[in-house]
mmCIF file of C-alpha atoms and ligand atoms in Angstrom:
data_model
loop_
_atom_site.group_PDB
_atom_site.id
_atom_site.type_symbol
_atom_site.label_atom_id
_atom_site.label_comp_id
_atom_site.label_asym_id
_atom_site.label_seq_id
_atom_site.Cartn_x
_atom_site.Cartn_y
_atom_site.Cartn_z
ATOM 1 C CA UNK A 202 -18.750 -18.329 19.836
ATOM 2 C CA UNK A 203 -22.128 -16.451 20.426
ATOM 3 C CA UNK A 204 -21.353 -13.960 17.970
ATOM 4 C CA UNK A 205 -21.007 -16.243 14.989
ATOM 5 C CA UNK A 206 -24.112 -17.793 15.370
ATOM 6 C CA UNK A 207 -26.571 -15.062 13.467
ATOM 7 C CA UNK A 208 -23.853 -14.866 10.602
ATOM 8 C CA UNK A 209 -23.916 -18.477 10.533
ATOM 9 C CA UNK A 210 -27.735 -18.825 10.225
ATOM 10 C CA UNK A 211 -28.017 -15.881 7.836
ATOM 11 C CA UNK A 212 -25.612 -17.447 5.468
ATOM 12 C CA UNK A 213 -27.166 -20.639 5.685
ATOM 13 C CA UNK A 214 -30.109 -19.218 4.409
ATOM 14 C CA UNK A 215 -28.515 -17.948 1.437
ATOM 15 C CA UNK A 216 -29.449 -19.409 -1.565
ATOM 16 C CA UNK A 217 -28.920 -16.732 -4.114
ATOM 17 C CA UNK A 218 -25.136 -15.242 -5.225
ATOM 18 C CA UNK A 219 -22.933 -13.756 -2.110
ATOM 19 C CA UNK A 220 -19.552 -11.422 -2.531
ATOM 20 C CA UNK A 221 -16.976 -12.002 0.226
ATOM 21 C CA UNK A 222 -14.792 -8.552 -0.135
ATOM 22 C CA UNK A 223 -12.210 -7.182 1.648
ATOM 23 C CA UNK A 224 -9.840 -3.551 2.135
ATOM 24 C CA UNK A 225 -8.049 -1.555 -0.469
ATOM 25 C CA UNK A 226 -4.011 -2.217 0.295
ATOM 26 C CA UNK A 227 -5.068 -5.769 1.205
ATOM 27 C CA UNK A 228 -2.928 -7.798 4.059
ATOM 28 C CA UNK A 229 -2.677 -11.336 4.981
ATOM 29 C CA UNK A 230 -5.720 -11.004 6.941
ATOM 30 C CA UNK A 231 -7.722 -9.495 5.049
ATOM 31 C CA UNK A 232 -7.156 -11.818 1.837
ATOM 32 C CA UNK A 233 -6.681 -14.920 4.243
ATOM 33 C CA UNK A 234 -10.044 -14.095 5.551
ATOM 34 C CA UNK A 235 -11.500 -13.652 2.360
ATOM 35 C CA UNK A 236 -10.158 -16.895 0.607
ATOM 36 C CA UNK A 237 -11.110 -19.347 3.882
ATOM 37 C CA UNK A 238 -14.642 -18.170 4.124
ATOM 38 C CA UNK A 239 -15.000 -18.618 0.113
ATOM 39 C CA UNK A 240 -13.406 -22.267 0.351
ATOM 40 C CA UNK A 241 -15.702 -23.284 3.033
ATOM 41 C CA UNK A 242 -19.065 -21.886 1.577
ATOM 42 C CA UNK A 243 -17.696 -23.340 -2.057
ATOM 43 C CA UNK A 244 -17.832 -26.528 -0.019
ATOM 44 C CA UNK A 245 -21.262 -26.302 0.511
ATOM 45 C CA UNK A 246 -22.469 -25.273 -2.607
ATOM 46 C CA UNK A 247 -23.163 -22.059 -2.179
ATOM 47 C CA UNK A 248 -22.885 -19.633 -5.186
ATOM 48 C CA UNK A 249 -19.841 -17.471 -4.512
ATOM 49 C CA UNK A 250 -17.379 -15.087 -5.340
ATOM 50 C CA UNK A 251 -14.593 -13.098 -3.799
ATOM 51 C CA UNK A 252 -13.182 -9.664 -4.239
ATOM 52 C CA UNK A 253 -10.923 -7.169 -3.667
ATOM 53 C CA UNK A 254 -9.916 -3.508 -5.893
ATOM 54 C CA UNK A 255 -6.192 -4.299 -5.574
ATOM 55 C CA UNK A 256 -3.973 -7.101 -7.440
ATOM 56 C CA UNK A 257 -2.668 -9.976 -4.738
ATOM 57 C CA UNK A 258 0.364 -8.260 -2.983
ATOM 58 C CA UNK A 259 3.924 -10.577 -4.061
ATOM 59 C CA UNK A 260 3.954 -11.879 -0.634
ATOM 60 C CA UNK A 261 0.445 -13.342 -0.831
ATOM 61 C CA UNK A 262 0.827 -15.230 -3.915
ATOM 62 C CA UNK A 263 1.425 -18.192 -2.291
ATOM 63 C CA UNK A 264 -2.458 -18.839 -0.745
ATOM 64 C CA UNK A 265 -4.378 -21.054 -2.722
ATOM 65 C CA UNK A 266 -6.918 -20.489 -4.681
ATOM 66 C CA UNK A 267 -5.422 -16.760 -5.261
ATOM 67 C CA UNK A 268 -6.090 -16.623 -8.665
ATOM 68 C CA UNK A 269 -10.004 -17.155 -8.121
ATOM 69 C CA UNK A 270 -10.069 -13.640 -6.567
ATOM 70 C CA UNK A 271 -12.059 -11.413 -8.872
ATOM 71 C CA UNK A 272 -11.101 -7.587 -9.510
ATOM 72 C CA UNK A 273 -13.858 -4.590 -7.650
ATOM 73 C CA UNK A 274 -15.573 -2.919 -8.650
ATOM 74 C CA UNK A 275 -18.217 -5.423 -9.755
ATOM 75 C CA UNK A 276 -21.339 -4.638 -12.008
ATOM 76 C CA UNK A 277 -23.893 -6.519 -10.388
ATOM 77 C CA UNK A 278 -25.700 -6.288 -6.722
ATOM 78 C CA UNK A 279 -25.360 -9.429 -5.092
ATOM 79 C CA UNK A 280 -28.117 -10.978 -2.048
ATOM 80 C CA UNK A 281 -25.468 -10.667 0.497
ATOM 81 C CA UNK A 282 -21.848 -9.221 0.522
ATOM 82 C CA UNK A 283 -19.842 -9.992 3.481
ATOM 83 C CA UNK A 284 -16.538 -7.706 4.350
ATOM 84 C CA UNK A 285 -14.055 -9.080 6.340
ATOM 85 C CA UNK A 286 -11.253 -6.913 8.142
ATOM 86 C CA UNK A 287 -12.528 -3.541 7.711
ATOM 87 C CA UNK A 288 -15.199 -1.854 10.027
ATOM 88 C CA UNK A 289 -16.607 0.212 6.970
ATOM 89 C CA UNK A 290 -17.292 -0.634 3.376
ATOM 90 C CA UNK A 291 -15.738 2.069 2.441
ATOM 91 C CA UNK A 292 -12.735 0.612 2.874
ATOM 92 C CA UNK A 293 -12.947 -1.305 0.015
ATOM 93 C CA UNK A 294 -11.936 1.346 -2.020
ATOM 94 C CA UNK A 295 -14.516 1.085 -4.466
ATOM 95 C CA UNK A 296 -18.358 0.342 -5.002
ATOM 96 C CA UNK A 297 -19.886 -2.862 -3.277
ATOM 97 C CA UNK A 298 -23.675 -3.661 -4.522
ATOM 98 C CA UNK A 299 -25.492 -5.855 -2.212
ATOM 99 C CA UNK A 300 -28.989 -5.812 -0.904
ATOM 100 C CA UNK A 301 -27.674 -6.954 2.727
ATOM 101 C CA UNK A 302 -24.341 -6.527 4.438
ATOM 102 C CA UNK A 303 -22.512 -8.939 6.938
ATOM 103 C CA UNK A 304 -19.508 -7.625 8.520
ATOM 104 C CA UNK A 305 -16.404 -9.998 10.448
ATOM 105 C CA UNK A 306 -13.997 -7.812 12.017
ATOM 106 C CA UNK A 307 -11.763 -7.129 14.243
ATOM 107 C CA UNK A 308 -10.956 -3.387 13.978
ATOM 108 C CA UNK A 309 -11.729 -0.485 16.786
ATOM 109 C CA UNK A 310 -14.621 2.127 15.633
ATOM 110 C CA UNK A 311 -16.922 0.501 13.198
ATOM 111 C CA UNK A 312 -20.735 1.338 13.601
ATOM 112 C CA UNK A 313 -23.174 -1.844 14.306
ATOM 113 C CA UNK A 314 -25.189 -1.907 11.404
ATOM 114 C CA UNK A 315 -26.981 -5.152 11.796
ATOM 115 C CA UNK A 316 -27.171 -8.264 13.895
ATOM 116 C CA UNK A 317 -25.210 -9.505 11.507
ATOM 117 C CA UNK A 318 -21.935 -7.795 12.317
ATOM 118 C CA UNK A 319 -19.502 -10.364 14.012
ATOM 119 C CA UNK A 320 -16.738 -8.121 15.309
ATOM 120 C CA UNK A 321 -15.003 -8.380 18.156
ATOM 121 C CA UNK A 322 -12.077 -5.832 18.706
ATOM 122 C CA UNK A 323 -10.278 -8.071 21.144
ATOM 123 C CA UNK A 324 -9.838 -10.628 18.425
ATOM 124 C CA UNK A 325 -6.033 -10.805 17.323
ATOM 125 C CA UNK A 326 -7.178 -10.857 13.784
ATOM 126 C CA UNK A 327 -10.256 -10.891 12.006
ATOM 127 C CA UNK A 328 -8.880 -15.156 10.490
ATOM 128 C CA UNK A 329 -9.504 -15.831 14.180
ATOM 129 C CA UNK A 330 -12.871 -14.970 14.454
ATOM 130 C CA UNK A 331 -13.052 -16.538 10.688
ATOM 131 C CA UNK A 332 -11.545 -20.134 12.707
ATOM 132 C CA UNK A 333 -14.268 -19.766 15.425
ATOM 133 C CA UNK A 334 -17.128 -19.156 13.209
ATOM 134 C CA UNK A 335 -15.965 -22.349 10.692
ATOM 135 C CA UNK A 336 -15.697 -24.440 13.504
ATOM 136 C CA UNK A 337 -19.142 -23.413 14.971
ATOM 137 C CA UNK A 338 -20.644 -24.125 11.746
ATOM 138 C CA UNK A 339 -18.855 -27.480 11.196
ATOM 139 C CA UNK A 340 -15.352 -27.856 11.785
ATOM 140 C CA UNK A 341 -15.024 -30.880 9.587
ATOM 141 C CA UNK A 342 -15.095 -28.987 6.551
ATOM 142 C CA UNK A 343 -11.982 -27.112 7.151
ATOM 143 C CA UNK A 344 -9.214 -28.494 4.919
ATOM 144 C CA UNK A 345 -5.490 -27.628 4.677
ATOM 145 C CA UNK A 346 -5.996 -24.960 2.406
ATOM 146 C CA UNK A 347 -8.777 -23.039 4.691
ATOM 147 C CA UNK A 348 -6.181 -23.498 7.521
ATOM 148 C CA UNK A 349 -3.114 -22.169 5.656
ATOM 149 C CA UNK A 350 -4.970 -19.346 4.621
ATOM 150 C CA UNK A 351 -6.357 -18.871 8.670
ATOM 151 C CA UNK A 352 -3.217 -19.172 9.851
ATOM 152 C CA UNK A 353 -1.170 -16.557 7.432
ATOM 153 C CA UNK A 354 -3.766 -13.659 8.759
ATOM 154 C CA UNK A 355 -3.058 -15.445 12.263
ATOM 155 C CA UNK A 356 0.659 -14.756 11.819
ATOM 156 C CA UNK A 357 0.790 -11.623 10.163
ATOM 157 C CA UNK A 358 -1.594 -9.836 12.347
ATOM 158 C CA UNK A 359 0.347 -10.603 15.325
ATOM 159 C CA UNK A 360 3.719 -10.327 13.948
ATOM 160 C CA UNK A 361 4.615 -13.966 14.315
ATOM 161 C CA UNK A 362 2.770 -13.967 18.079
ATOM 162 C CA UNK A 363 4.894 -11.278 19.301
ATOM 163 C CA UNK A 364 2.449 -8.537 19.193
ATOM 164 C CA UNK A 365 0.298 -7.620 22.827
ATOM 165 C CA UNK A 366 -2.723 -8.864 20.677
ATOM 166 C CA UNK A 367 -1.390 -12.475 21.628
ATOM 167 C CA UNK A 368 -2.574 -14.484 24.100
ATOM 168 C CA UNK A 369 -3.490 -18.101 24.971
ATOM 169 C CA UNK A 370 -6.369 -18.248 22.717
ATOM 170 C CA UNK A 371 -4.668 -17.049 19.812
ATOM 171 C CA UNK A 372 -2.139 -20.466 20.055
ATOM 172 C CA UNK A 373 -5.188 -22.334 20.674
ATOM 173 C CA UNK A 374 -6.587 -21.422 17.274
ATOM 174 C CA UNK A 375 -2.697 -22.011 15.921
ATOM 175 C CA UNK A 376 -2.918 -25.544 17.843
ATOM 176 C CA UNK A 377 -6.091 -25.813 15.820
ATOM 177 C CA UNK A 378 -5.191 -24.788 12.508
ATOM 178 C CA UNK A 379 -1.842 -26.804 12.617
ATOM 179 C CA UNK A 380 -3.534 -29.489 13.168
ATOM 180 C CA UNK A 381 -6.182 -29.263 10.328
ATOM 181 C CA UNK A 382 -3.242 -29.436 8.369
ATOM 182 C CA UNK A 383 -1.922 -25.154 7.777
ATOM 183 C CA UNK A 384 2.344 -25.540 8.349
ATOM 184 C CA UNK A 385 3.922 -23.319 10.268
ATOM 185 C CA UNK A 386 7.270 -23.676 8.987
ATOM 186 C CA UNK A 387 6.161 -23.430 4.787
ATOM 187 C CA UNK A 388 4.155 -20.596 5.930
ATOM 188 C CA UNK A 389 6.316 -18.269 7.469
ATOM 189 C CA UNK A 390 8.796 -19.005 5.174
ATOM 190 C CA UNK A 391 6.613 -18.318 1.851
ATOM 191 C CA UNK A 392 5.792 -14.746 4.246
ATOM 192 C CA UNK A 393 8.992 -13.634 5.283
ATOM 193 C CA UNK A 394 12.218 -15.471 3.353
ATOM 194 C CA UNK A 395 11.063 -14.897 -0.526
ATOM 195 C CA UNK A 396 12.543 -11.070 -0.276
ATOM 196 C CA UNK A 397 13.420 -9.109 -3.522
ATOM 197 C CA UNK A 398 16.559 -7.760 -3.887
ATOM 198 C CA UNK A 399 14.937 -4.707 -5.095
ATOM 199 C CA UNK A 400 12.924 -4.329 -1.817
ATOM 200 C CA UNK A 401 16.174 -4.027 0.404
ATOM 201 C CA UNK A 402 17.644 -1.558 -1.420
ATOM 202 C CA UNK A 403 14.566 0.211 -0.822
ATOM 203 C CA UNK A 404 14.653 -0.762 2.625
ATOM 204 C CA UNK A 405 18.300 0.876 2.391
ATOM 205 C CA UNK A 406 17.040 4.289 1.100
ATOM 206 C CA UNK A 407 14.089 4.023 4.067
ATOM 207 C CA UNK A 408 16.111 3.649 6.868
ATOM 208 C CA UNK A 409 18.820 6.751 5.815
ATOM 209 C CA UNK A 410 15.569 9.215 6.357
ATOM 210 C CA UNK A 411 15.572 7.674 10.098
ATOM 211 C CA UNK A 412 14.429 10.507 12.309
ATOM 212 C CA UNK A 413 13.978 10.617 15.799
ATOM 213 C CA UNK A 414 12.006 13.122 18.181
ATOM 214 C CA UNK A 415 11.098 13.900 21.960
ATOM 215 C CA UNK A 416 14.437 11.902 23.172
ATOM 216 C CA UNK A 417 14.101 9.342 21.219
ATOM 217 C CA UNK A 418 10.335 8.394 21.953
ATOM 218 C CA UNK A 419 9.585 9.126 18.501
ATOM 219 C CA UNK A 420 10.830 7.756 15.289
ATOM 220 C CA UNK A 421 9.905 8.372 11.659
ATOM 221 C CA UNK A 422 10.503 6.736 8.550
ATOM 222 C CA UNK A 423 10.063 8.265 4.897
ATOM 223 C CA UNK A 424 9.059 6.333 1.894
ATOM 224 C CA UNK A 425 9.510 9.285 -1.282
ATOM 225 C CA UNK A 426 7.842 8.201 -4.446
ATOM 226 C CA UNK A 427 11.059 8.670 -5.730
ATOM 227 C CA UNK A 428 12.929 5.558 -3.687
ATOM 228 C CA UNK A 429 10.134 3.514 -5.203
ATOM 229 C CA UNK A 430 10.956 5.051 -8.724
ATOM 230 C CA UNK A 431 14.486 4.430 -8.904
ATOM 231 C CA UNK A 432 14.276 0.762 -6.978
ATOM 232 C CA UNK A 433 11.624 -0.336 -9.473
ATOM 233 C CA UNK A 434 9.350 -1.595 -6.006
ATOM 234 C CA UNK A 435 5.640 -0.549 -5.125
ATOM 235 C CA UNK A 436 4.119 0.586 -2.075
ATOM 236 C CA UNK A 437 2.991 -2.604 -0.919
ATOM 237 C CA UNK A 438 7.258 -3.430 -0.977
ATOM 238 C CA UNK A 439 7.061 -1.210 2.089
ATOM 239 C CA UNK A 440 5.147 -3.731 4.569
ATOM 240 C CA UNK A 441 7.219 -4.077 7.737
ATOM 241 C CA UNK A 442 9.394 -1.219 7.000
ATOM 242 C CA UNK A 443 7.697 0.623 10.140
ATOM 243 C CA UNK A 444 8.487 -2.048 12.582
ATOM 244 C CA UNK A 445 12.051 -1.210 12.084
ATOM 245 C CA UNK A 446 11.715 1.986 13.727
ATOM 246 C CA UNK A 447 9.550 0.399 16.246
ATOM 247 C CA UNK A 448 12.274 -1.705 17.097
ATOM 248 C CA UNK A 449 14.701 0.706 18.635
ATOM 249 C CA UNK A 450 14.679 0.709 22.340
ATOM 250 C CA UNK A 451 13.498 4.080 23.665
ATOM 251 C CA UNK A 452 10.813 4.392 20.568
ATOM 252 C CA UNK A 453 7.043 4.858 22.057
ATOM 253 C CA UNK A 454 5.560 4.988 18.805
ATOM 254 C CA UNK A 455 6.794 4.486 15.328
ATOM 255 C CA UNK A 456 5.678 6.194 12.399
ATOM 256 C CA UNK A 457 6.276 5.663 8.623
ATOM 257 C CA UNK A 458 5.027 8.373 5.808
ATOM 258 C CA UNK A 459 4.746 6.895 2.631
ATOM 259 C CA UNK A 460 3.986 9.235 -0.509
ATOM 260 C CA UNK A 461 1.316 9.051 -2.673
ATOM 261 C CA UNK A 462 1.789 8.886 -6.618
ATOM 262 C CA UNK A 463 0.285 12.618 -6.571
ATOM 263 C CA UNK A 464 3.263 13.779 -4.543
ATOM 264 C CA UNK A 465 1.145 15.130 -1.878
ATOM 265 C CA UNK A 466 -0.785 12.433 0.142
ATOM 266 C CA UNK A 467 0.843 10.680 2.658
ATOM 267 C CA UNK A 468 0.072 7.396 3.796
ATOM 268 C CA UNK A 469 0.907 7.653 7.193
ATOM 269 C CA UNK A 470 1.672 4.376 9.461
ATOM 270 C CA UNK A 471 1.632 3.904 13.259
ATOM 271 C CA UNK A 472 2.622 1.501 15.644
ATOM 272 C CA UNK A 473 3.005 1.730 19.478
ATOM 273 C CA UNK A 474 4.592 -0.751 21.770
ATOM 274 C CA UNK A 475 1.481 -1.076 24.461
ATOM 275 C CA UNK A 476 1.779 2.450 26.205
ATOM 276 C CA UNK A 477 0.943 5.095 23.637
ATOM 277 C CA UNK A 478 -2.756 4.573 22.370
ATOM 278 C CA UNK A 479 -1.969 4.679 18.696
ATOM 279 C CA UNK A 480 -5.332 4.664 16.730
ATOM 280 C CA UNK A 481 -6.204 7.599 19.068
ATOM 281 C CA UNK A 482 -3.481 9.732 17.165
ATOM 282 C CA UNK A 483 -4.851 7.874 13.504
ATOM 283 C CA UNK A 484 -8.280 8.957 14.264
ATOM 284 C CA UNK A 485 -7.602 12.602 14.768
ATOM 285 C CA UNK A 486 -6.443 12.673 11.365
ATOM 286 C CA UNK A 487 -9.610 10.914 9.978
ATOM 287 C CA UNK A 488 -8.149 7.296 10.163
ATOM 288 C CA UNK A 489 -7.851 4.340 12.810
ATOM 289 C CA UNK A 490 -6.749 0.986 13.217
ATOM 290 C CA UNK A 491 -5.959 -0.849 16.631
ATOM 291 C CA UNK A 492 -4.064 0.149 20.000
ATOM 292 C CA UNK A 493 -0.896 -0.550 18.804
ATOM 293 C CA UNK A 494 -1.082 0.291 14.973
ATOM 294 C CA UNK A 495 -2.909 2.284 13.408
ATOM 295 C CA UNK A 496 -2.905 4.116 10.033
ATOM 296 C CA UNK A 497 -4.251 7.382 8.419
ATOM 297 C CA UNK A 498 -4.044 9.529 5.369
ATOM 298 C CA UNK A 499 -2.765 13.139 5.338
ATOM 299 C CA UNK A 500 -2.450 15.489 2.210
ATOM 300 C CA UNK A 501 -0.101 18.594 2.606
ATOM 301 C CA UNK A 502 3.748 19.680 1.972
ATOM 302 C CA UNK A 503 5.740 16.939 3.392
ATOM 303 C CA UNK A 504 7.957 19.416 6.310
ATOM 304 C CA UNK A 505 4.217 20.389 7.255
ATOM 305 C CA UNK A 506 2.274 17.253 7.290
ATOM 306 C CA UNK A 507 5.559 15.432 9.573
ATOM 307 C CA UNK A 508 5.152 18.408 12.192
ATOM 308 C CA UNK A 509 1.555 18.333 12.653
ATOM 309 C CA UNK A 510 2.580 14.570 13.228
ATOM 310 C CA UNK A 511 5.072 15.128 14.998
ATOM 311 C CA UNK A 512 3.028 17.917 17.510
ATOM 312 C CA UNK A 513 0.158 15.506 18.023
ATOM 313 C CA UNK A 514 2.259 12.089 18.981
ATOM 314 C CA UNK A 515 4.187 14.267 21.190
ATOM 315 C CA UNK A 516 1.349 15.816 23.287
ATOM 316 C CA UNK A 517 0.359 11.567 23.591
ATOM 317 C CA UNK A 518 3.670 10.578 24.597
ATOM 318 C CA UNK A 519 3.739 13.354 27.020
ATOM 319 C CA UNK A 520 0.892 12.960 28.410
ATOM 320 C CA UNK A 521 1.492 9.287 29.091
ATOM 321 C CA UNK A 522 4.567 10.337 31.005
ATOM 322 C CA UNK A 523 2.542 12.236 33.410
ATOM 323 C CA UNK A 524 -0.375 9.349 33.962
ATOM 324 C CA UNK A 525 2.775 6.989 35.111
ATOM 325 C CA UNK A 526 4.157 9.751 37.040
HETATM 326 MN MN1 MN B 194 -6.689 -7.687 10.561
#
């Protein structure tokens, strides 16, 4: 792919240190980005190091190589630092220092800073443009462990290739990540079948704040710092919780509201099912994401901050309704 090629050439160049970082509340995409690119560059001998503010969420612990990632912020400016599934480096969380910035994403709304931005928002994840630009560069490097780690940000980002982000392509970079060695099967399995006991019972207390709106077009889900508390989980325990309420039949968009250890941020989660533009409603509160989930942060009283929610999906499910009519 075209778009790989500058990135390619850049980094080829490199001969002094480079950081490979990715977001704050890190997914499999994001770290399975992160870890493949560091394998493959490790393989040719560049000097490298990867990154992230947050500890490896449960479910990720499984990659290899986890316990190479280093903790952000970092006291040192590296040549080049390359973020991977987030349009901004502010997204990391924390302070990146690094004379020259390469960016490989897949998300709506980032700014082109360089020629050296890969991103591509009709990529299904940001591992997928990660697979292209290995295999550009020289596909026999990439080992089982680069290919489990492509594939878990393949899978996760398109829930399992059930998502609308899924098309023929995407199994084409499954076909070729199976067959550099990644197993489906193991994979999913290490993903979704290693649940705590803890986290369904926290499940349990998410789905009794069920709420649904506008006929049933609307649902929302309510993590309180308090379910967390008493069910001895963490926030990232709440991954997936959202799709429940995306899975009920008349819901056009899905939202969960997780609070904030200071009470009064929420965390608020969206997800549509293909007709409601989602990150449309994210960015009016400051945040953004994709189509079909998107996410943003909203401080305020919790009856307050649900309404003003509430208000603004509405007018977008509405207005939908007329379009079709
Ligand atoms: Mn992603």
């Amino acid at each position: 792919m075209e778009k790989t090629v500058p990135v390619i050439e850049r980094l080829k160049r490199e001969e002094k240190d480079i950081l490979i970082f990715t977001h704050e509340n890190p997914d499999g995409d994001g770290i399975g980005s992160m870890i493949a690119l560091y394998l493959f560059l490790k393989k040719l001998g560049k000097n490298v190091t990867m990154a992230m503010k947050d500890d490896v969420p449960y479910v990720y612990n499984f990659l290899p190589h986890v316990n190479e990632i280093k903790k952000l912020p970092i006291n040192h400016k590296f040549s080049v630092a390359i973020l991977v599934d987030a349009a901004h480096r502010k997204r990391a969380g924390t302070e990146i220092q690094a004379h020259e910035l390469i960016r490989i994403d897949h998300h709506v709304g980032g700014e082109f800073e360089s020629i050296y931005d890969c991103v591509d928002d009709y990529s299904p994840s940001t591992t997928a443009l990660v697979a292209e630009l290995l295999r550009t560069w020289d596909e026999s490097l990439v080992d089982k462990d680069i290919a489990t780690c492509l594939y878990t940000g393949l899978i996760t980002d398109t829930g399992s290739f059930k998502y609308n982000n899924t098309t023929s392509k995407t199994f084409e970079i499954a076909k070729f990540l199976t067959e550099k060695g990644a197993d489906p099967h193991y994979i999913s399995k290490m993903i979704f079948e290693r649940n705590k006991v803890n986290v369904l019972l926290l499940l349990q207390k998410t789905l009794s704040t069920l709420q649904l709106y506008d006929n049933g077009q609307i649902a929302v889900l309510t993590v309180f710092r308090e379910f967390l508390n008493e069910t001895n989980t963490t926030e990232e325990d709440t991954e997936g919780f959202v799709n429940f309420a995306r899975s009920i039949e008349s819901v056009k968009v899905a939202v969960i509201m997780i609070q904030r250890e200071d009470l009064k941020t929420w965390r608020v989660s969206l997800r549509g099912k293909g007709e409601v533009d989602v990150q449309e409603i994210a960015k009016y509160f400051g945040g953004g994401g994709h189509k079909d989930a998107a996410g943003c942060r909203i401080i305020g009283e919790y009856e307050k901050v649900k309404e003003s929610l509430i208000e603004k999906i509405s007018e977008s499910v509405n207005r939908k309704v007329e379009v079709m009519r």
